[in-house]
């Protein structure tokens, strides 16, 4: 399989570094919009055909394969089906933006404590949504964060705009942080994002190179962490899908694909290149 279109010199260098020394590389990817298509009901998300097989093939050669997601780690493991895949015994799932870590090798989760502001926000949300005129907005309770989705509403963009100010005020009052995404506004503990999670992963593994794949505004922090690492010698490939239409992420990527099927194509090409080296 041919090398995918890599748009930057740094991306080319990162690709070549992973191929030359996969044992010092990390492959990390978001779930929704990257391994799975975006769906109206988050509980129905599933990986596209070939996604887990592509990760498992890379796992034979690289230092670490990881899924980095805003979902709870156990929810992500259930939806992805990774627990039943024989080639992913060394996988880690960083859930809640790194607040939780699940390891396939042990089946155990380690977790940082959830700040009390999350419980306060959970209690106040129903009234806030009612006052804002969007009582039917779907609240995804992730235990350590709360995501308010407007995708299912009649006017999703309008509801998103109406909720931004009151949710910002709620975040300030509860010492949380409001993170906007693709028709979703998430109340999250401060100091927790995919960039922090990725830095911890790189430090714990001692990796010298990484491929990270994302699709949404929540992945910008991971992209920035990788870009910081590049300034101190980290080799990297930043892969973005157009699933969420996150322009800033797409413009920062070394490789851009349309959807999760494109991600599988890239991961397969990388494993082919490693096998042929």
mmCIF file of C-alpha atoms in Angstrom:
data_model
loop_
_atom_site.group_PDB
_atom_site.id
_atom_site.type_symbol
_atom_site.label_atom_id
_atom_site.label_comp_id
_atom_site.label_asym_id
_atom_site.label_seq_id
_atom_site.Cartn_x
_atom_site.Cartn_y
_atom_site.Cartn_z
ATOM 1 C CA UNK A 1 0.000 0.000 0.000
ATOM 2 C CA UNK A 2 1.312 3.468 -0.874
ATOM 3 C CA UNK A 3 2.106 6.165 1.663
ATOM 4 C CA UNK A 4 -0.887 8.483 2.258
ATOM 5 C CA UNK A 5 -0.695 12.132 1.268
ATOM 6 C CA UNK A 6 1.406 13.830 3.944
ATOM 7 C CA UNK A 7 1.104 17.600 3.679
ATOM 8 C CA UNK A 8 4.079 18.750 5.771
ATOM 9 C CA UNK A 9 7.810 18.114 6.074
ATOM 10 C CA UNK A 10 7.404 17.448 9.795
ATOM 11 C CA UNK A 11 4.747 14.867 9.005
ATOM 12 C CA UNK A 12 7.063 13.140 6.533
ATOM 13 C CA UNK A 13 9.837 13.090 9.138
ATOM 14 C CA UNK A 14 7.468 11.692 11.756
ATOM 15 C CA UNK A 15 6.233 8.950 9.436
ATOM 16 C CA UNK A 16 9.768 7.926 8.526
ATOM 17 C CA UNK A 17 10.816 7.884 12.200
ATOM 18 C CA UNK A 18 7.922 5.590 13.168
ATOM 19 C CA UNK A 19 8.686 3.235 10.271
ATOM 20 C CA UNK A 20 12.411 3.172 11.069
ATOM 21 C CA UNK A 21 11.979 2.554 14.814
ATOM 22 C CA UNK A 22 8.439 1.427 15.638
ATOM 23 C CA UNK A 23 9.520 0.069 19.019
ATOM 24 C CA UNK A 24 9.912 3.641 20.274
ATOM 25 C CA UNK A 25 6.588 4.850 18.813
ATOM 26 C CA UNK A 26 3.124 5.452 20.255
ATOM 27 C CA UNK A 27 -0.055 5.255 18.190
ATOM 28 C CA UNK A 28 -2.874 7.166 19.893
ATOM 29 C CA UNK A 29 -6.323 7.952 18.579
ATOM 30 C CA UNK A 30 -9.626 9.460 19.598
ATOM 31 C CA UNK A 31 -12.710 7.242 19.299
ATOM 32 C CA UNK A 32 -15.767 9.229 18.160
ATOM 33 C CA UNK A 33 -15.325 10.604 14.651
ATOM 34 C CA UNK A 34 -11.964 8.838 14.257
ATOM 35 C CA UNK A 35 -12.435 5.119 14.847
ATOM 36 C CA UNK A 36 -16.232 5.405 14.852
ATOM 37 C CA UNK A 37 -18.518 7.596 12.708
ATOM 38 C CA UNK A 38 -20.328 10.352 14.577
ATOM 39 C CA UNK A 39 -23.868 9.274 15.465
ATOM 40 C CA UNK A 40 -26.828 11.049 17.050
ATOM 41 C CA UNK A 41 -26.957 8.606 19.970
ATOM 42 C CA UNK A 42 -23.479 8.309 21.562
ATOM 43 C CA UNK A 43 -24.397 4.870 22.914
ATOM 44 C CA UNK A 44 -24.640 3.535 19.350
ATOM 45 C CA UNK A 45 -21.091 4.447 18.305
ATOM 46 C CA UNK A 46 -19.041 1.503 17.047
ATOM 47 C CA UNK A 47 -15.665 1.224 15.271
ATOM 48 C CA UNK A 48 -15.716 0.999 11.484
ATOM 49 C CA UNK A 49 -14.711 -2.265 9.874
ATOM 50 C CA UNK A 50 -10.993 -2.854 10.102
ATOM 51 C CA UNK A 51 -10.263 -0.239 12.773
ATOM 52 C CA UNK A 52 -9.393 -2.642 15.589
ATOM 53 C CA UNK A 53 -7.510 -4.942 13.235
ATOM 54 C CA UNK A 54 -5.391 -2.002 12.055
ATOM 55 C CA UNK A 55 -4.562 -1.028 15.642
ATOM 56 C CA UNK A 56 -3.803 -4.647 16.549
ATOM 57 C CA UNK A 57 -1.418 -5.008 13.633
ATOM 58 C CA UNK A 58 0.457 -1.877 14.732
ATOM 59 C CA UNK A 59 0.467 -3.119 18.328
ATOM 60 C CA UNK A 60 2.761 -5.978 17.283
ATOM 61 C CA UNK A 61 5.526 -3.494 16.437
ATOM 62 C CA UNK A 62 5.078 -0.223 18.323
ATOM 63 C CA UNK A 63 5.703 0.547 21.986
ATOM 64 C CA UNK A 64 2.135 1.492 22.861
ATOM 65 C CA UNK A 65 -1.303 1.750 21.268
ATOM 66 C CA UNK A 66 -3.810 3.969 23.083
ATOM 67 C CA UNK A 67 -7.335 5.304 22.705
ATOM 68 C CA UNK A 68 -7.729 8.798 24.164
ATOM 69 C CA UNK A 69 -11.353 9.790 24.686
ATOM 70 C CA UNK A 70 -13.657 12.017 26.663
ATOM 71 C CA UNK A 71 -15.863 9.049 27.432
ATOM 72 C CA UNK A 72 -15.505 7.013 30.637
ATOM 73 C CA UNK A 73 -12.860 4.369 30.095
ATOM 74 C CA UNK A 74 -15.188 1.410 30.678
ATOM 75 C CA UNK A 75 -17.803 2.846 28.312
ATOM 76 C CA UNK A 76 -15.149 3.282 25.649
ATOM 77 C CA UNK A 77 -13.882 -0.281 26.075
ATOM 78 C CA UNK A 78 -17.427 -1.616 25.774
ATOM 79 C CA UNK A 79 -18.314 0.419 22.683
ATOM 80 C CA UNK A 80 -15.044 -0.275 20.905
ATOM 81 C CA UNK A 81 -15.106 -3.998 21.622
ATOM 82 C CA UNK A 82 -11.388 -3.973 22.425
ATOM 83 C CA UNK A 83 -11.737 -6.403 25.313
ATOM 84 C CA UNK A 84 -12.663 -9.158 22.899
ATOM 85 C CA UNK A 85 -9.877 -8.509 20.413
ATOM 86 C CA UNK A 86 -6.929 -10.899 20.791
ATOM 87 C CA UNK A 87 -4.395 -8.504 19.281
ATOM 88 C CA UNK A 88 -4.976 -5.636 21.682
ATOM 89 C CA UNK A 89 -3.787 -7.098 24.965
ATOM 90 C CA UNK A 90 -1.363 -4.221 25.487
ATOM 91 C CA UNK A 91 -3.842 -1.444 24.718
ATOM 92 C CA UNK A 92 -4.522 1.401 27.140
ATOM 93 C CA UNK A 93 -7.679 3.511 27.119
ATOM 94 C CA UNK A 94 -7.329 6.990 28.564
ATOM 95 C CA UNK A 95 -10.897 7.905 29.483
ATOM 96 C CA UNK A 96 -12.349 11.159 30.788
ATOM 97 C CA UNK A 97 -9.567 12.996 28.920
ATOM 98 C CA UNK A 98 -6.972 11.086 30.899
ATOM 99 C CA UNK A 99 -8.664 11.221 34.290
ATOM 100 C CA UNK A 100 -9.025 7.439 33.993
ATOM 101 C CA UNK A 101 -6.668 4.820 32.574
ATOM 102 C CA UNK A 102 -7.780 1.306 31.670
ATOM 103 C CA UNK A 103 -5.163 -1.303 30.797
ATOM 104 C CA UNK A 104 -6.127 -4.294 28.688
ATOM 105 C CA UNK A 105 -3.359 -6.380 30.226
ATOM 106 C CA UNK A 106 -4.928 -6.213 33.690
ATOM 107 C CA UNK A 107 -8.494 -5.058 33.025
ATOM 108 C CA UNK A 108 -8.053 -2.533 35.834
ATOM 109 C CA UNK A 109 -8.789 1.184 35.961
ATOM 110 C CA UNK A 110 -6.848 3.840 37.805
ATOM 111 C CA UNK A 111 -8.515 7.211 38.287
ATOM 112 C CA UNK A 112 -7.934 10.662 39.674
ATOM 113 C CA UNK A 113 -10.607 11.997 42.088
ATOM 114 C CA UNK A 114 -13.612 13.823 40.618
ATOM 115 C CA UNK A 115 -13.918 17.441 41.821
ATOM 116 C CA UNK A 116 -17.082 18.298 43.808
ATOM 117 C CA UNK A 117 -18.104 20.932 41.247
ATOM 118 C CA UNK A 118 -19.249 18.178 38.881
ATOM 119 C CA UNK A 119 -21.963 17.054 41.319
ATOM 120 C CA UNK A 120 -23.115 20.653 41.808
ATOM 121 C CA UNK A 121 -23.290 21.214 38.044
ATOM 122 C CA UNK A 122 -25.207 17.948 37.615
ATOM 123 C CA UNK A 123 -27.841 19.178 40.075
ATOM 124 C CA UNK A 124 -28.189 22.610 38.450
ATOM 125 C CA UNK A 125 -28.249 21.544 34.799
ATOM 126 C CA UNK A 126 -31.950 20.621 34.416
ATOM 127 C CA UNK A 127 -33.142 24.052 35.573
ATOM 128 C CA UNK A 128 -30.502 25.805 33.475
ATOM 129 C CA UNK A 129 -31.611 23.980 30.324
ATOM 130 C CA UNK A 130 -35.247 24.742 31.053
ATOM 131 C CA UNK A 131 -34.603 28.464 31.576
ATOM 132 C CA UNK A 132 -32.539 28.557 28.369
ATOM 133 C CA UNK A 133 -35.492 27.114 26.454
ATOM 134 C CA UNK A 134 -33.790 23.829 25.564
ATOM 135 C CA UNK A 135 -35.048 21.346 28.190
ATOM 136 C CA UNK A 136 -34.719 18.488 25.697
ATOM 137 C CA UNK A 137 -30.974 18.910 25.155
ATOM 138 C CA UNK A 138 -29.318 15.551 25.772
ATOM 139 C CA UNK A 139 -26.998 15.479 28.787
ATOM 140 C CA UNK A 140 -24.330 12.801 28.627
ATOM 141 C CA UNK A 141 -23.242 12.143 32.202
ATOM 142 C CA UNK A 142 -19.657 10.914 32.101
ATOM 143 C CA UNK A 143 -19.399 10.874 35.912
ATOM 144 C CA UNK A 144 -16.363 13.156 35.952
ATOM 145 C CA UNK A 145 -17.780 15.572 33.363
ATOM 146 C CA UNK A 146 -21.128 16.542 31.831
ATOM 147 C CA UNK A 147 -21.608 16.939 28.077
ATOM 148 C CA UNK A 148 -24.655 18.808 26.768
ATOM 149 C CA UNK A 149 -25.457 17.728 23.191
ATOM 150 C CA UNK A 150 -27.686 19.788 20.904
ATOM 151 C CA UNK A 151 -27.379 17.582 17.803
ATOM 152 C CA UNK A 152 -30.818 15.983 18.254
ATOM 153 C CA UNK A 153 -32.705 19.289 18.597
ATOM 154 C CA UNK A 154 -34.703 21.008 15.854
ATOM 155 C CA UNK A 155 -32.273 23.944 15.769
ATOM 156 C CA UNK A 156 -28.989 22.435 17.007
ATOM 157 C CA UNK A 157 -26.793 25.428 16.145
ATOM 158 C CA UNK A 158 -29.217 27.895 17.708
ATOM 159 C CA UNK A 159 -29.502 25.846 20.890
ATOM 160 C CA UNK A 160 -25.717 25.560 21.045
ATOM 161 C CA UNK A 161 -25.406 29.361 20.844
ATOM 162 C CA UNK A 162 -28.090 29.949 23.504
ATOM 163 C CA UNK A 163 -26.435 27.559 25.944
ATOM 164 C CA UNK A 164 -22.891 28.819 25.651
ATOM 165 C CA UNK A 165 -23.226 31.809 28.005
ATOM 166 C CA UNK A 166 -25.253 30.123 30.796
ATOM 167 C CA UNK A 167 -23.010 27.064 30.706
ATOM 168 C CA UNK A 168 -19.935 29.278 30.874
ATOM 169 C CA UNK A 169 -21.405 30.940 33.969
ATOM 170 C CA UNK A 170 -22.167 27.531 35.498
ATOM 171 C CA UNK A 171 -18.625 26.394 34.818
ATOM 172 C CA UNK A 172 -17.226 29.482 36.527
ATOM 173 C CA UNK A 173 -19.525 29.009 39.531
ATOM 174 C CA UNK A 174 -18.525 25.355 39.979
ATOM 175 C CA UNK A 175 -14.797 25.765 39.241
ATOM 176 C CA UNK A 176 -15.090 23.689 36.096
ATOM 177 C CA UNK A 177 -14.122 24.498 32.530
ATOM 178 C CA UNK A 178 -16.450 24.706 29.546
ATOM 179 C CA UNK A 179 -15.123 22.975 26.436
ATOM 180 C CA UNK A 180 -17.037 23.419 23.170
ATOM 181 C CA UNK A 181 -17.114 20.668 20.556
ATOM 182 C CA UNK A 182 -19.194 19.703 17.538
ATOM 183 C CA UNK A 183 -22.689 20.640 18.774
ATOM 184 C CA UNK A 184 -21.664 19.710 22.296
ATOM 185 C CA UNK A 185 -20.674 21.806 25.320
ATOM 186 C CA UNK A 186 -18.842 19.945 28.046
ATOM 187 C CA UNK A 187 -18.352 20.899 31.685
ATOM 188 C CA UNK A 188 -15.019 19.410 32.653
ATOM 189 C CA UNK A 189 -12.576 19.585 35.584
ATOM 190 C CA UNK A 190 -9.776 22.095 35.010
ATOM 191 C CA UNK A 191 -6.345 20.786 34.088
ATOM 192 C CA UNK A 192 -7.813 17.745 32.356
ATOM 193 C CA UNK A 193 -7.642 17.511 28.586
ATOM 194 C CA UNK A 194 -6.224 15.300 25.869
ATOM 195 C CA UNK A 195 -3.011 17.298 25.814
ATOM 196 C CA UNK A 196 -2.334 16.526 29.469
ATOM 197 C CA UNK A 197 -3.256 12.883 28.857
ATOM 198 C CA UNK A 198 -0.907 12.640 25.884
ATOM 199 C CA UNK A 199 2.016 14.248 27.731
ATOM 200 C CA UNK A 200 1.588 11.710 30.542
ATOM 201 C CA UNK A 201 1.482 8.869 28.026
ATOM 202 C CA UNK A 202 4.625 10.035 26.241
ATOM 203 C CA UNK A 203 6.439 10.473 29.553
ATOM 204 C CA UNK A 204 5.395 7.082 30.921
ATOM 205 C CA UNK A 205 6.374 5.226 27.751
ATOM 206 C CA UNK A 206 9.504 7.207 26.919
ATOM 207 C CA UNK A 207 8.349 7.256 23.297
ATOM 208 C CA UNK A 208 10.428 9.086 20.703
ATOM 209 C CA UNK A 209 7.691 9.304 18.073
ATOM 210 C CA UNK A 210 3.900 9.377 17.888
ATOM 211 C CA UNK A 211 0.978 9.287 15.502
ATOM 212 C CA UNK A 212 -2.097 10.967 16.963
ATOM 213 C CA UNK A 213 -5.494 10.972 15.248
ATOM 214 C CA UNK A 214 -8.370 13.290 16.162
ATOM 215 C CA UNK A 215 -11.399 15.018 14.692
ATOM 216 C CA UNK A 216 -12.847 17.608 17.071
ATOM 217 C CA UNK A 217 -11.967 20.746 18.998
ATOM 218 C CA UNK A 218 -11.250 18.554 22.025
ATOM 219 C CA UNK A 219 -8.294 17.129 20.097
ATOM 220 C CA UNK A 220 -6.638 20.533 19.693
ATOM 221 C CA UNK A 221 -5.022 20.189 23.114
ATOM 222 C CA UNK A 222 -3.471 16.889 22.001
ATOM 223 C CA UNK A 223 -2.246 18.461 18.761
ATOM 224 C CA UNK A 224 -0.669 21.313 20.735
ATOM 225 C CA UNK A 225 1.024 18.871 23.115
ATOM 226 C CA UNK A 226 2.520 17.070 20.121
ATOM 227 C CA UNK A 227 3.661 20.342 18.579
ATOM 228 C CA UNK A 228 5.361 21.260 21.870
ATOM 229 C CA UNK A 229 7.067 17.871 21.856
ATOM 230 C CA UNK A 230 8.342 18.450 18.353
ATOM 231 C CA UNK A 231 10.267 21.470 19.593
ATOM 232 C CA UNK A 232 12.254 19.181 21.898
ATOM 233 C CA UNK A 233 12.871 16.408 19.379
ATOM 234 C CA UNK A 234 9.664 14.381 19.277
ATOM 235 C CA UNK A 235 8.902 12.965 15.824
ATOM 236 C CA UNK A 236 5.194 13.029 15.069
ATOM 237 C CA UNK A 237 2.368 12.604 12.605
ATOM 238 C CA UNK A 238 -0.861 14.505 13.247
ATOM 239 C CA UNK A 239 -3.853 12.924 11.532
ATOM 240 C CA UNK A 240 -7.267 14.637 11.349
ATOM 241 C CA UNK A 241 -10.618 13.552 9.970
ATOM 242 C CA UNK A 242 -13.184 15.943 8.571
ATOM 243 C CA UNK A 243 -15.913 14.220 10.634
ATOM 244 C CA UNK A 244 -16.602 17.249 12.842
ATOM 245 C CA UNK A 245 -15.533 19.981 10.439
ATOM 246 C CA UNK A 246 -13.055 21.363 12.976
ATOM 247 C CA UNK A 247 -11.215 23.767 10.676
ATOM 248 C CA UNK A 248 -8.437 24.643 13.123
ATOM 249 C CA UNK A 249 -7.616 20.977 13.683
ATOM 250 C CA UNK A 250 -7.691 20.157 9.977
ATOM 251 C CA UNK A 251 -5.357 23.058 9.189
ATOM 252 C CA UNK A 252 -2.858 21.872 11.829
ATOM 253 C CA UNK A 253 -2.784 18.264 10.615
ATOM 254 C CA UNK A 254 -0.077 16.550 8.583
ATOM 255 C CA UNK A 255 -2.584 14.108 7.075
ATOM 256 C CA UNK A 256 -6.296 14.787 6.530
ATOM 257 C CA UNK A 257 -8.893 12.133 5.694
ATOM 258 C CA UNK A 258 -12.634 12.328 5.266
ATOM 259 C CA UNK A 259 -13.795 9.847 7.887
ATOM 260 C CA UNK A 260 -12.867 6.845 10.063
ATOM 261 C CA UNK A 261 -12.511 4.627 6.997
ATOM 262 C CA UNK A 262 -9.713 6.948 5.910
ATOM 263 C CA UNK A 263 -8.081 6.541 9.315
ATOM 264 C CA UNK A 264 -8.062 2.766 8.822
ATOM 265 C CA UNK A 265 -6.409 3.286 5.433
ATOM 266 C CA UNK A 266 -3.646 5.404 6.997
ATOM 267 C CA UNK A 267 -3.035 3.020 9.902
ATOM 268 C CA UNK A 268 -2.922 0.078 7.506
ATOM 269 C CA UNK A 269 -0.442 1.908 5.263
ATOM 270 C CA UNK A 270 1.755 2.597 8.284
ATOM 271 C CA UNK A 271 1.743 -1.044 9.380
ATOM 272 C CA UNK A 272 2.501 -2.090 5.789
ATOM 273 C CA UNK A 273 5.468 0.300 5.696
ATOM 274 C CA UNK A 274 6.760 -1.078 9.021
ATOM 275 C CA UNK A 275 6.438 -4.643 7.790
ATOM 276 C CA UNK A 276 8.314 -3.806 4.579
ATOM 277 C CA UNK A 277 11.203 -1.959 6.223
#
